[in-house]
Coordinates of C-alpha atoms in Angstrom, one line a residue:
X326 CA 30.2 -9.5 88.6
X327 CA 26.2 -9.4 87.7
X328 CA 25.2 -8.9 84.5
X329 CA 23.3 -5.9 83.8
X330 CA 19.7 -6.4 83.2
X331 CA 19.1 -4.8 80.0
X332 CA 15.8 -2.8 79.4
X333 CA 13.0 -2.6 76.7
X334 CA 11.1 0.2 76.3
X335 CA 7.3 -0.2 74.6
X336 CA 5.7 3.0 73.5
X337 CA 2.7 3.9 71.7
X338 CA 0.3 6.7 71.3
X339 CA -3.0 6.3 73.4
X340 CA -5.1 3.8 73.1
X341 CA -2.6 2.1 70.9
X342 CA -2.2 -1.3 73.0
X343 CA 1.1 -0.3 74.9
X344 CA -0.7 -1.4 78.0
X345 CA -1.9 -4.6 76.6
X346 CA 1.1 -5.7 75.1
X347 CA 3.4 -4.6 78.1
X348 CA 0.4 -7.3 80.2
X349 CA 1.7 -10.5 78.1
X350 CA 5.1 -10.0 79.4
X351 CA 4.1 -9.1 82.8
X352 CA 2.6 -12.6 82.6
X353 CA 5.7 -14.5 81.5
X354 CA 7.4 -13.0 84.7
X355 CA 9.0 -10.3 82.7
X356 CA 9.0 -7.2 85.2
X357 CA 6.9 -4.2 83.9
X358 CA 7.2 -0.8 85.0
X359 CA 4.3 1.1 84.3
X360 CA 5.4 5.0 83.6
X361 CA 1.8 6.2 83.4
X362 CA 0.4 4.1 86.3
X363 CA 3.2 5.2 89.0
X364 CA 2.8 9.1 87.5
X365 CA -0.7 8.9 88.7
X366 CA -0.2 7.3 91.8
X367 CA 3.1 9.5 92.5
X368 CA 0.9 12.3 92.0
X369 CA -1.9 11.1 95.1
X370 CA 1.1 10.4 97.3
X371 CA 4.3 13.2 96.8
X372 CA 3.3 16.4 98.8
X373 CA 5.8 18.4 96.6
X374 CA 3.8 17.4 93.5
X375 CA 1.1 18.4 94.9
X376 CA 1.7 21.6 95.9
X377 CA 3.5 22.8 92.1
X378 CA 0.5 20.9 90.8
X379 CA -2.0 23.0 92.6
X380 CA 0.3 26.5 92.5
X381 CA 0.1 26.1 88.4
X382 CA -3.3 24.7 87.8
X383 CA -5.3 25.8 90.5
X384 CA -6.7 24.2 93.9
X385 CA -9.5 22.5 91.3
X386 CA -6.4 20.6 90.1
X387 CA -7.1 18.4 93.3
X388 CA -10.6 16.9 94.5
X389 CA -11.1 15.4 98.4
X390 CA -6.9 15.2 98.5
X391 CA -6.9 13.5 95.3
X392 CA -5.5 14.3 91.4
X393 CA -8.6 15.4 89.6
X394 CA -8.4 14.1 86.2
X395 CA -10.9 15.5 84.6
X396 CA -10.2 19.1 85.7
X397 CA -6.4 18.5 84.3
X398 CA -7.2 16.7 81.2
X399 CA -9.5 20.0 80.1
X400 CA -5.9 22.2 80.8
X401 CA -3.5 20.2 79.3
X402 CA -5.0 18.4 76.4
X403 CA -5.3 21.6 74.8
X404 CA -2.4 23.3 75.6
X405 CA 0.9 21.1 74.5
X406 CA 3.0 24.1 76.7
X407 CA 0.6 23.0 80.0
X408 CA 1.2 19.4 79.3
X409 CA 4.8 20.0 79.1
X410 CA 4.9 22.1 82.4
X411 CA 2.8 19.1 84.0
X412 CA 5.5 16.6 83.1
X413 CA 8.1 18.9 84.2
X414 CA 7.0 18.4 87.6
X415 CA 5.8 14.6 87.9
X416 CA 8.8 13.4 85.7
X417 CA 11.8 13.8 88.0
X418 CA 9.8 11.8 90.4
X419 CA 8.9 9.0 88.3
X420 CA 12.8 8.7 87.2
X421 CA 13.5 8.8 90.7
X422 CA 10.8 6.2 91.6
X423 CA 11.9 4.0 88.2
X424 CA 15.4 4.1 89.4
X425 CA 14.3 2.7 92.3
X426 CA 12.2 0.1 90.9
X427 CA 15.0 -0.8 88.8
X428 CA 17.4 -1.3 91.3
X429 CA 15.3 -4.2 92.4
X430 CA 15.0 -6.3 89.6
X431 CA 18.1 -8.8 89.8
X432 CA 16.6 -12.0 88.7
X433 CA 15.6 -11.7 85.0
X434 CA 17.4 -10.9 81.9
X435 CA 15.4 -7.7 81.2
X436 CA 12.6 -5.8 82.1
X437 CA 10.1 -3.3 80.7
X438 CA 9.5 0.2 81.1
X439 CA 6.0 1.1 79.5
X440 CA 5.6 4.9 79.1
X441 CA 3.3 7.2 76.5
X442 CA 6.4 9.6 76.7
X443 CA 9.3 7.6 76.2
X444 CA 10.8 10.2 74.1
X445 CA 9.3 13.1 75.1
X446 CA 10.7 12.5 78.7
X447 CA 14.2 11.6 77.0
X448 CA 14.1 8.0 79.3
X449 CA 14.3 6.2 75.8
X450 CA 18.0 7.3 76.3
X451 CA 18.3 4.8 79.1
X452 CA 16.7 1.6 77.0
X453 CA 18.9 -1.1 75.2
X454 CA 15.7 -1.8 72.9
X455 CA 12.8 -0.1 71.9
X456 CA 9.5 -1.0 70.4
X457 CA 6.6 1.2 69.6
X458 CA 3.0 0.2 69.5
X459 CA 1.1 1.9 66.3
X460 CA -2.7 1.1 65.6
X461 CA -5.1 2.5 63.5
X462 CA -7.0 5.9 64.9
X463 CA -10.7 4.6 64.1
X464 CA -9.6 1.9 66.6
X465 CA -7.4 3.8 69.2
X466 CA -10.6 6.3 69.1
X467 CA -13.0 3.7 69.8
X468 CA -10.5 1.5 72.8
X469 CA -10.5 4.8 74.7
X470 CA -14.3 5.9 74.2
X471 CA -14.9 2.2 75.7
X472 CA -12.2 2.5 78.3
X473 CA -12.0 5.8 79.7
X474 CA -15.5 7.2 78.9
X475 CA -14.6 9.9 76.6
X476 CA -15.8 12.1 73.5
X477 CA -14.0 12.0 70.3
X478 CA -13.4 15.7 70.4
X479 CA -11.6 14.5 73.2
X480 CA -9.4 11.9 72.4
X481 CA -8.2 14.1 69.3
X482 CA -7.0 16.5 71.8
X483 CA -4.9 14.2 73.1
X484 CA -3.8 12.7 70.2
X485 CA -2.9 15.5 68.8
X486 CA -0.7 16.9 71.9
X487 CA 1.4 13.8 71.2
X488 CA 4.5 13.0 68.9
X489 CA 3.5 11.5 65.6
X490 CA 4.3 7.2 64.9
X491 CA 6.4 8.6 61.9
X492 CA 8.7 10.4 64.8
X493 CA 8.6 7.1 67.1
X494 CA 9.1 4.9 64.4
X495 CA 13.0 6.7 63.2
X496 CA 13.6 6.3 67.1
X497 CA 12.6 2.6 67.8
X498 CA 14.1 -0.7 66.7
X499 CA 10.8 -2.8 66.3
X500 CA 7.8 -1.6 65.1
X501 CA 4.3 -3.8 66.0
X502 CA 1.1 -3.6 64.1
X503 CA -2.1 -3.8 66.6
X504 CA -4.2 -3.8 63.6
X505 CA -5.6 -7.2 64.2
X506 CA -7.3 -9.5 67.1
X507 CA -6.0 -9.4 71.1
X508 CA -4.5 -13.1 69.8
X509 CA -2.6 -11.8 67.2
X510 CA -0.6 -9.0 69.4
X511 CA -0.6 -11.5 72.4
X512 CA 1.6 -13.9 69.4
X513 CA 3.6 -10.8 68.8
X514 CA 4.6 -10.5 72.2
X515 CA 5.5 -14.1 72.2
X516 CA 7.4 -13.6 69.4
X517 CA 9.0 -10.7 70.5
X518 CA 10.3 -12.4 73.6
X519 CA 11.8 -15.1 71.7
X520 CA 13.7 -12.6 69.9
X521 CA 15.0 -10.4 73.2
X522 CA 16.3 -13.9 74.6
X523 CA 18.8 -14.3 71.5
X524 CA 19.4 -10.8 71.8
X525 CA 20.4 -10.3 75.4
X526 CA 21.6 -13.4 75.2

């Protein structure tokens, strides 16, 4: 009988380093499933999405057939009951498309599902291992200004529409620090894989 691969969630708020983490074990071979990425492109490509997108938001909610961004963000950055009813509707798909993914992965001893939500969308239930991402907010604040070209005001929005690292932290079994360099969390992900080799094994 195959062994089961066992999964290990990484979480974080945004701009945390989730991403970046997650990219070090991508690069080892470990298989990464990136919530957040498919959500996005699961909302371009599922008609059904689109159309309870659209119903509840507005036809401004899509721009030339395509998820407008910036039009959502305004909605539900603000309004934690919006940004609940928006997950409501891409979530089931992106279980369905993790399961999926999932399914596919027979070759290594785990894999990784990266997700923003991992506990608001209850799939932390489904992880053997968890490990959340915390970083200071001058620096999360000043990652996202450079990455995704936006104000302050902004990124507090969004912060503040998400669950506290206090909350993740009771939930998770290994913290990580991103308070230093890109080398120093790149050695925490070595190290960390080290440690989910014993484990599994």
């Amino acid at each position: 009988m195959a062994k089961k691969i066992k999964l290990i969630g990484i979480t974080g708020r945004i701009g945390s380093g989730k991403s970046l983490f997650s990219s070090f074990f991508k690069k080892k071979g470990i298989p990464v499933y990136s919530s957040d990425q498919r959500g996005k492109i699961l909302m371009n490509q599922i008609e059904i999405i689109k159309k309870n997108i659209i119903k509840s938001f507005g036809q401004d909610s899509y721009k030339k057939n395509k998820i407008n961004k910036t039009f959502l963000s305004k909605i539900v950055f603000k309004n934690s009951m919006a940004l609940k009813f928006l997950c409501s509707i891409v979530h089931p798909w992106i279980s369905l498309d993790f399961k999926q993914w999932m399914s596919a992965q027979k070759k290594n001893t785990y894999a990784i599902k990266e997700s923003a939500v991992l506990f608001e969308s209850r799939s932390y239930k489904e992880c053997d291992f968890i490990i959340t991402i915390i970083s200071r907010q001058k620096d999360m604040i000043e990652r996202i200004i450079k990455r995704d070209n936006l104000n302050e005001n902004q990124i507090t929005d969004r912060l503040n529409n998400q669950i506290s690292n206090r909350i993740r932290e009771k939930k998770s079994n290994l913290i990580i620090k991103n308070y230093l360099s890109t080398y120093h969390l790149k050695n925490e992900a070595d190290r960390v894989h080290e440690l989910l080799k014993k484990l599994i094994i």
